[in-house]
Coordinates of C-alpha atoms in Angstrom, one line a residue:
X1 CA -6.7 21.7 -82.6
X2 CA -10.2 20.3 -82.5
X3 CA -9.1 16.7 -81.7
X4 CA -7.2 18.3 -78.3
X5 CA -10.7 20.2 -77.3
X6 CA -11.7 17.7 -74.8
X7 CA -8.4 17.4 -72.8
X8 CA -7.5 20.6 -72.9
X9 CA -10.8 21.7 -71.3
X10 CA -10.6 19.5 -68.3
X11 CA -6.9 21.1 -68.0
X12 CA -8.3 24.4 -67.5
X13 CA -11.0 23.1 -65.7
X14 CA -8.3 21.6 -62.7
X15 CA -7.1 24.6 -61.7
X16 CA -8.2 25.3 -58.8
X17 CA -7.5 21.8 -57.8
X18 CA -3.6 21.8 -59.6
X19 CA -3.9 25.6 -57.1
X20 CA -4.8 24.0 -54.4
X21 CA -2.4 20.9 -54.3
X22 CA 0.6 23.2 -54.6
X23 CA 0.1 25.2 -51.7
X24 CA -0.5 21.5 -49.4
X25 CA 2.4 20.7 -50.9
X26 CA 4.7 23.8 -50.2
X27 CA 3.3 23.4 -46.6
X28 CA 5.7 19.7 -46.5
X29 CA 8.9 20.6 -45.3
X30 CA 10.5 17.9 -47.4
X31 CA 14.2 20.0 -47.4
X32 CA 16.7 16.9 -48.7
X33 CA 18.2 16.0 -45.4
X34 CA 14.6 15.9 -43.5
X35 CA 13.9 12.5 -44.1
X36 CA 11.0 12.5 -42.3
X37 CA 9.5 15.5 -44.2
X38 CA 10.5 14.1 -47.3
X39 CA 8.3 10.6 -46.3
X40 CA 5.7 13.0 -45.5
X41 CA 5.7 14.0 -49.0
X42 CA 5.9 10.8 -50.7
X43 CA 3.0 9.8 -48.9
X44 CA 0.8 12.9 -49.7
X45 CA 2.0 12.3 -53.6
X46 CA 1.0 8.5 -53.7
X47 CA -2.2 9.6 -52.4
X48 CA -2.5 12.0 -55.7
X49 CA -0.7 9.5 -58.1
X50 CA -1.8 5.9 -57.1
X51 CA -5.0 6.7 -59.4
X52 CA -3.4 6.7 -62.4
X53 CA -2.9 2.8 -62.2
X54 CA 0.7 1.0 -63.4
X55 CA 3.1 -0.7 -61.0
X56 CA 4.0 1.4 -58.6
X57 CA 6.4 1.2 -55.8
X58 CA 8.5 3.3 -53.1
X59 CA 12.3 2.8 -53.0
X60 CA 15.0 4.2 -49.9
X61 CA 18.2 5.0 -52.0
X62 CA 21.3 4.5 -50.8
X63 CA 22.9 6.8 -47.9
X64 CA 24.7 9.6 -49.5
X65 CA 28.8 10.7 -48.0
X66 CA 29.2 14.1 -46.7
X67 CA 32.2 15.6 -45.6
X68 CA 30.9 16.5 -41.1
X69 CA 32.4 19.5 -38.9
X70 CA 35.1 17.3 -38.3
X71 CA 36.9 16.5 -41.8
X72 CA 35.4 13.0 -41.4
X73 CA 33.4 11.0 -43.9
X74 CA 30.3 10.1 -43.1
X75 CA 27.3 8.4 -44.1
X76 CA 23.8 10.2 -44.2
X77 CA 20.1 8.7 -44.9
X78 CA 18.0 10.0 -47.6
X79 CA 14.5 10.1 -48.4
X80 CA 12.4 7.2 -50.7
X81 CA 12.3 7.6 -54.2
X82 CA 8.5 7.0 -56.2
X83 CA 8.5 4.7 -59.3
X84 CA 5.7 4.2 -61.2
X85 CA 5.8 1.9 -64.3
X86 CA 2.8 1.7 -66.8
X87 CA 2.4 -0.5 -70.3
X88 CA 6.0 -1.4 -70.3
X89 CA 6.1 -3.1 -73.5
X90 CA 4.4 -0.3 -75.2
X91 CA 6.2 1.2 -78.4
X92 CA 7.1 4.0 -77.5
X93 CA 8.2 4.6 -73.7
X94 CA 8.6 7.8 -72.2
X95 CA 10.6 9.0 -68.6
X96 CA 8.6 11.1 -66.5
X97 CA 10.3 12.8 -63.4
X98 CA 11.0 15.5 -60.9
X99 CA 12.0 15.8 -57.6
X100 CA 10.1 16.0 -53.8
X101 CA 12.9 17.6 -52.6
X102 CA 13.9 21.3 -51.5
X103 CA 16.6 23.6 -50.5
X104 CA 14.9 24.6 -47.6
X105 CA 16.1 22.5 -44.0
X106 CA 13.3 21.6 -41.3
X107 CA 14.8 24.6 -39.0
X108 CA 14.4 27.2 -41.8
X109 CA 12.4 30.5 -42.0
X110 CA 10.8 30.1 -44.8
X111 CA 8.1 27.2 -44.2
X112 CA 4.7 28.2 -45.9
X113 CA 2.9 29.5 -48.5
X114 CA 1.2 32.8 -49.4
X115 CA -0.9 33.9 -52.0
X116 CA 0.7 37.3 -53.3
X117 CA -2.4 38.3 -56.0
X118 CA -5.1 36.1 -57.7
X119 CA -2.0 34.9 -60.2
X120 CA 1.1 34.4 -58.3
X121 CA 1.8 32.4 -55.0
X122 CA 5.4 32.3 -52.9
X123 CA 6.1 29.4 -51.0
X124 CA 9.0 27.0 -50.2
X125 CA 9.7 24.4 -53.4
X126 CA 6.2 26.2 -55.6
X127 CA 8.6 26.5 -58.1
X128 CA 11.4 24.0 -57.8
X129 CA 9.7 21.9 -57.8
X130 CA 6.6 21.2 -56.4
X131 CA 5.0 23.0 -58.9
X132 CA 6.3 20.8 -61.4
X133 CA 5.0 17.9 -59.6
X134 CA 1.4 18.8 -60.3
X135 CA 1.9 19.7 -63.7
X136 CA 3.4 15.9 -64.3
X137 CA 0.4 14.5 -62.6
X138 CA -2.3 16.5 -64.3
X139 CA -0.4 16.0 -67.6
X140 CA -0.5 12.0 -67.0
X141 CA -4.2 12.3 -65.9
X142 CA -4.9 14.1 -69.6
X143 CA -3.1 11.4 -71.3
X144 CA -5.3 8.6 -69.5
X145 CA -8.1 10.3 -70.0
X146 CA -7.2 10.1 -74.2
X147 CA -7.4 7.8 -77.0
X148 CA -3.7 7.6 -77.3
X149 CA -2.6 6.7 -74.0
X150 CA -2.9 3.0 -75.1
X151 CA 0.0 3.1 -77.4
X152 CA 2.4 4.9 -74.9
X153 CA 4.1 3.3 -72.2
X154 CA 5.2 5.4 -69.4
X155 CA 7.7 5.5 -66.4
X156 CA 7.3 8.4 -63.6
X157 CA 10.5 8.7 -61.5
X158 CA 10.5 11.0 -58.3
X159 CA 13.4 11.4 -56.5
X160 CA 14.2 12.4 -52.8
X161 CA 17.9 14.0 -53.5
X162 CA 17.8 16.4 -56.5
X163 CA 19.4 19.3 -54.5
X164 CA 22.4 17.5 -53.3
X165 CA 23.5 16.1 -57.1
X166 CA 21.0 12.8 -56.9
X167 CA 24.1 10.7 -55.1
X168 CA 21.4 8.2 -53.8
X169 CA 19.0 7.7 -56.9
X170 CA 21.8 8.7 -59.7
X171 CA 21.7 4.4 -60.4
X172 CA 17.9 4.8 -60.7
X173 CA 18.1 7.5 -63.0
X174 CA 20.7 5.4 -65.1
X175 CA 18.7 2.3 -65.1
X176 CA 15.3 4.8 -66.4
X177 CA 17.2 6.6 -69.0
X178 CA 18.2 3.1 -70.6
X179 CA 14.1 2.0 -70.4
X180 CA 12.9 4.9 -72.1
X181 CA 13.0 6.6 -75.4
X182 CA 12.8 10.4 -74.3
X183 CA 13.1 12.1 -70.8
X184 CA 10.5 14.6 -69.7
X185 CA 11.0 16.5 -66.5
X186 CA 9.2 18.9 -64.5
X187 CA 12.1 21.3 -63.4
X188 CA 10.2 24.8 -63.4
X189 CA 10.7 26.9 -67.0
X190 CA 12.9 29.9 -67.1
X191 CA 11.0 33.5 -66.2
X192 CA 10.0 34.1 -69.7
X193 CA 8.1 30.6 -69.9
X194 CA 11.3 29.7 -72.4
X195 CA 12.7 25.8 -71.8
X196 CA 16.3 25.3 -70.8
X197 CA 18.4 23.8 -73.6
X198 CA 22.0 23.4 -72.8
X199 CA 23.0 23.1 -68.7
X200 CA 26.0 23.4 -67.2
X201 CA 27.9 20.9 -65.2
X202 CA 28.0 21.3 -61.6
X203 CA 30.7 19.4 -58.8
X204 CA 30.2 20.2 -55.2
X205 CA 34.0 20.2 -53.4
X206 CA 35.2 20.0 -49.8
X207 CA 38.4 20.9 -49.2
X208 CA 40.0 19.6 -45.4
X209 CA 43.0 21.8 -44.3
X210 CA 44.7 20.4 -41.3
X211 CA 47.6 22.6 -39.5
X212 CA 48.9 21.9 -36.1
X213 CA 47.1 23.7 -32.8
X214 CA 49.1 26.0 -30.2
X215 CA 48.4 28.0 -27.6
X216 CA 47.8 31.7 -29.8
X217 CA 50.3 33.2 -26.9
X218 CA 52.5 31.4 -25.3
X219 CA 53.3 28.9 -28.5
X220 CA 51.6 31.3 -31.6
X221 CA 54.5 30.4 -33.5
X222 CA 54.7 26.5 -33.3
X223 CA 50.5 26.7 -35.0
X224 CA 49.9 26.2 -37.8
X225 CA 47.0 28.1 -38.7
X226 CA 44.2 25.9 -41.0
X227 CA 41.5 29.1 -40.7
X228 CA 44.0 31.0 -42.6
X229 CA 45.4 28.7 -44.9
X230 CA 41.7 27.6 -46.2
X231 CA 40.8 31.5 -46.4
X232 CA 44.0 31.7 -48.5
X233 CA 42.8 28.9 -50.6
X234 CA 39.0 30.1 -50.7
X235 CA 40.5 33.6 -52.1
X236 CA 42.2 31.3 -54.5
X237 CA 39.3 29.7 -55.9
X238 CA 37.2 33.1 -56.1
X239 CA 39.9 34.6 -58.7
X240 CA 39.4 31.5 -60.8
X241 CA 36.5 33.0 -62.0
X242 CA 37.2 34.9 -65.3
X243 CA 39.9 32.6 -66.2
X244 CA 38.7 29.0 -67.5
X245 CA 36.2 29.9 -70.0
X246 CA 33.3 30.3 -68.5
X247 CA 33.8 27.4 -65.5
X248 CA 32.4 29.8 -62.3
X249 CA 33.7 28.8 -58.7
X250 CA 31.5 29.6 -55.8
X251 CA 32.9 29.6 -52.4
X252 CA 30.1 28.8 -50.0
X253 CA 31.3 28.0 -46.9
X254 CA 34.8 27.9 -44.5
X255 CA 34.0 26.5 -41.3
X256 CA 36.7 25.8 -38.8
X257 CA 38.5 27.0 -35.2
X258 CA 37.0 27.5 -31.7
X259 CA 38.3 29.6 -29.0
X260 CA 40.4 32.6 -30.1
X261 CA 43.3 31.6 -27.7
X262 CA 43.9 28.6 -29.7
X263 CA 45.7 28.5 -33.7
X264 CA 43.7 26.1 -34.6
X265 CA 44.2 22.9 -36.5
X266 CA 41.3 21.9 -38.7
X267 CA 39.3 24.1 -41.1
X268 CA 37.2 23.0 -44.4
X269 CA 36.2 24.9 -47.7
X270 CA 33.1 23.7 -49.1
X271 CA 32.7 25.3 -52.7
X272 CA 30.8 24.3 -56.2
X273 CA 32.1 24.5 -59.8
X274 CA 29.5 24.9 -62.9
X275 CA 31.1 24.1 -66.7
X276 CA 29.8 24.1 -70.0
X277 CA 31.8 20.8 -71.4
X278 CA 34.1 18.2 -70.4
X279 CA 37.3 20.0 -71.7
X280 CA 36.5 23.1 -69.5
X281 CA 35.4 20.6 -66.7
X282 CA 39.4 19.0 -67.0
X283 CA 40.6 22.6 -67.2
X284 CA 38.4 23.6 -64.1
X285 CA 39.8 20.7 -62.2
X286 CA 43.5 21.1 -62.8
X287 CA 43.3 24.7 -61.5
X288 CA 41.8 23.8 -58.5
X289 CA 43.7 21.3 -57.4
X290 CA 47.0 23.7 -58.3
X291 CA 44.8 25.9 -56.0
X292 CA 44.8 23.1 -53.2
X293 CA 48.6 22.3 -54.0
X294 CA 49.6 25.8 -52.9
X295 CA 49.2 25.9 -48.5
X296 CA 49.4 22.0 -48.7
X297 CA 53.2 23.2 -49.9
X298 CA 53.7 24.6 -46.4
X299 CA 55.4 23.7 -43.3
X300 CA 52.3 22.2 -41.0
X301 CA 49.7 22.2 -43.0
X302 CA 47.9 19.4 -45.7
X303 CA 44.5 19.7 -47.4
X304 CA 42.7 17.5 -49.1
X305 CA 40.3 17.3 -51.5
X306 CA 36.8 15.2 -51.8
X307 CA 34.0 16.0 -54.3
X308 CA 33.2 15.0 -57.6
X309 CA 31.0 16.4 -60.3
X310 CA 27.6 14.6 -59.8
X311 CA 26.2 16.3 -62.5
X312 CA 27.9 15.9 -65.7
X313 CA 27.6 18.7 -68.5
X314 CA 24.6 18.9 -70.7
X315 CA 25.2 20.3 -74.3
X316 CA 23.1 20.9 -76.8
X317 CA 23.7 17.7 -78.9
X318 CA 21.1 16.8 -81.8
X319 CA 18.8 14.4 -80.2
X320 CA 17.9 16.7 -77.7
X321 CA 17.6 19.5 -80.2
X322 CA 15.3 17.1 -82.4
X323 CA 12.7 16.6 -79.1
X324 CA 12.8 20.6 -78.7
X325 CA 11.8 20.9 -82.0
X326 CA 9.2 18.2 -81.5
X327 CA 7.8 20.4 -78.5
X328 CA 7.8 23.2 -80.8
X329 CA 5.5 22.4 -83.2
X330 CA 3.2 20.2 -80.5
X331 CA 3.1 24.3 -79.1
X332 CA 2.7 26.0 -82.8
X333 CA -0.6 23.4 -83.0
X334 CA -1.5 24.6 -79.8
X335 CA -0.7 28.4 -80.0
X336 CA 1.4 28.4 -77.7
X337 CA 5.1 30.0 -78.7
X338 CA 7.6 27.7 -77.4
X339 CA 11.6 28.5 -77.0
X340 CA 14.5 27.5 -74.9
X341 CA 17.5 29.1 -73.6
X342 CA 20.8 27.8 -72.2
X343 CA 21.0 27.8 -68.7
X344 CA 23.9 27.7 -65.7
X345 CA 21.5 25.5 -63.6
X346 CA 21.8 21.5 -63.1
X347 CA 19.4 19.3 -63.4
X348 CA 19.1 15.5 -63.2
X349 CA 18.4 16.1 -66.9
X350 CA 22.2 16.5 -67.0
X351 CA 22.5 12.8 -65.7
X352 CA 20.1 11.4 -68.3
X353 CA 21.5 12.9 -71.2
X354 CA 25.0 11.7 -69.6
X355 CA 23.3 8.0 -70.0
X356 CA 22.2 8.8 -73.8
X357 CA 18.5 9.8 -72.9
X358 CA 17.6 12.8 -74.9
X359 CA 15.7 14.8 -72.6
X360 CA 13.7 18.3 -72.0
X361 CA 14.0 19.2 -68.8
X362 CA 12.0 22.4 -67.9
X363 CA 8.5 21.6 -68.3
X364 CA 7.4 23.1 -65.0
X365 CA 5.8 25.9 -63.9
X366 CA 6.8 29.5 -64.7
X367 CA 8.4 31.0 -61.6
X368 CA 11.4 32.7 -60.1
X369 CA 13.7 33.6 -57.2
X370 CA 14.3 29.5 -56.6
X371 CA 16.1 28.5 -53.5
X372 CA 14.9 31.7 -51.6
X373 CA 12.8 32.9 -49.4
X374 CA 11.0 34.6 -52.2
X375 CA 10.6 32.1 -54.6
X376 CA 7.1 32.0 -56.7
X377 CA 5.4 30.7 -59.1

């Protein structure tokens, strides 16, 4: 451990700053759909990252679709994606990445940071992952700061669309994973410090029931009533659970109807499905759409169906088992104990290993309660 003295005492040594830099960064609302916040973000990260040198450049990915209040596609803008190239024609090239943005919208509650004791802060994104965007940068300014950074080419990606699946920078992702020899990213570790091994796949669905408006007295009877059907099918969907392996369905949303004095004609059922593989992902699949077949049977009323699972299952295979093991023993010299779990989260890792990238995912801060308003690290 000798020969790692030097780095690993300036490490220590930037904690206050690594401290510091979180908390000006959990004070960015950079929520995925704030566009604005999420330049904000970029800007105060090229600020911190332009010193490490390589070719580096900002990139707006492409508009993602979303399914509006009316049943209507529609096109929205998302944030700038950070790439940052260095030694490409170095032997051995790794993937760097993580993502700016957070669950939290610009109208949310939950906008600030605040220290809880001398060890633990709560703040929107500490953990998921803004967090993990210091630890990458003070990990790369270690490595520069080495004798071996010479012989490693790196690539930093950070996207602005994590949250919603990556449907803007999922080409960028592909085009990285085929540049690189390993993936490392920055989501935050589980709360026992352990890595994540295996993820599940996750699909985010929209289902569009359309029925037939009426006035609710004089004409009740000639509605059709699309609130009802799509809480018939969202009811449908919940009992899933329990019966394709381990596939879960979570209803999150059935918006729809105005006045009470009108049956009203348009409704829509927003819901994501996690999997383990791609045989329970088919399985999953056919037993929602029998679940969509059912009130689009009736008299009046259709539904339709728009989603897709953005990210694809993650297994365990044996090259990413090989770079665990790897990390293992770079901990062992270190003393630090190092293990991984499987976990029903999504990643972008789940997209790199898709594209053949083995690729540890989870090398973040230790935190928990992501995506709420108590979230910490």
């Amino acid at each position: 451990m000798p020969r790692y003295g030097e780095q690993l005492d300036w490490i220590n040594a930037q904690q206050g700053r690594m401290s510091r830099l979180v908390c000006e960064l959990a004070a960015i609302n950079s929520g995925t759909g704030n566009v604005a916040g999420i330049d904000r973000m970029a800007a105060a990260l090229l600020k911190e990252y332009a010193a490490l040198g390589g070719d580096l450049r900002e990139i707006r990915v492409a508009n993602r679709i979303v399914i509006d209040g009316a049943g209507e596609a529609a096109s929205e803008p998302l944030g700038k994606a950070i790439s940052i190239i260095k030694r490409a024609d170095a032997p051995r090239r790794v993937l760097l990445g993580i993502h700016m943005d957070t669950v939290y919208p610009a109208d949310h509650p939950f906008q600030n940071w605040t220290l809880m004791d001398a060890n633990t802060v709560r703040g929107p994104g500490v953990a998921d992952a803004k967090g993990g965007l210091v630890v990458m940068l003070t990990a790369l300014e270690a490595l520069e700061r080495s004798g071996v950074a010479k012989g490693i080419g790196w690539e930093v990606l950070i996207n602005p669309d994590e949250e919603v699946g990556s449907p803007g920078s999922g080409p960028l992702l592909a085009e990285a994973a085929a540049r690189n020899d390993l993936g490392l990213l920055f989501e935050p570790a589980l709360a026992d410090g352990s890595l994540v091994s295996a993820r599940k796949g996750s699909g985010n669905f929209a289902a569009i029931v359309r029925g037939r408006s009426a006035h609710a007295g004089r004409d009740f009877h000639a509605g059709r009533n699309a609130v009802v059907a799509a809480a018939e099918l969202a009811a449908a969907i919940g009992r899933l659970n329990g019966k394709v392996g381990s596939a879960t369905f979570n209803v999150a949303q059935i918006e729809g109807g105005a006045a009470t004095n009108v049956v009203p004609d348009l409704a829509i059922c927003r819901f994501n499905v996690r999997v383990n593989d791609a045989v329970e992902q088919q399985n999953a699949m056919e037993s929602v759409k029998a679940c969509v077949a059912a009130p689009g049977s009736r008299d009046g009323i259709s539904v339709t169906l728009h989603g897709e699972f953005l990210s694809p299952p993650k297994p365990l295979d044996k090259q990413t088992t090989a770079l665990l093991e790897s990390i293992r023993t770079c901990g062992a010299e270190l003393g630090v104990p190092i293990q991984w779990k499987a976990s029903g989260g999504a990643s972008d890792g789940n997209r790199l290993a898709a594209a053949g990238l083995p690729t540890v995912d989870s090398l973040g801060v230790r935190g928990g309660e992501i995506h709420s308003p108590n979230e910490f690290i």
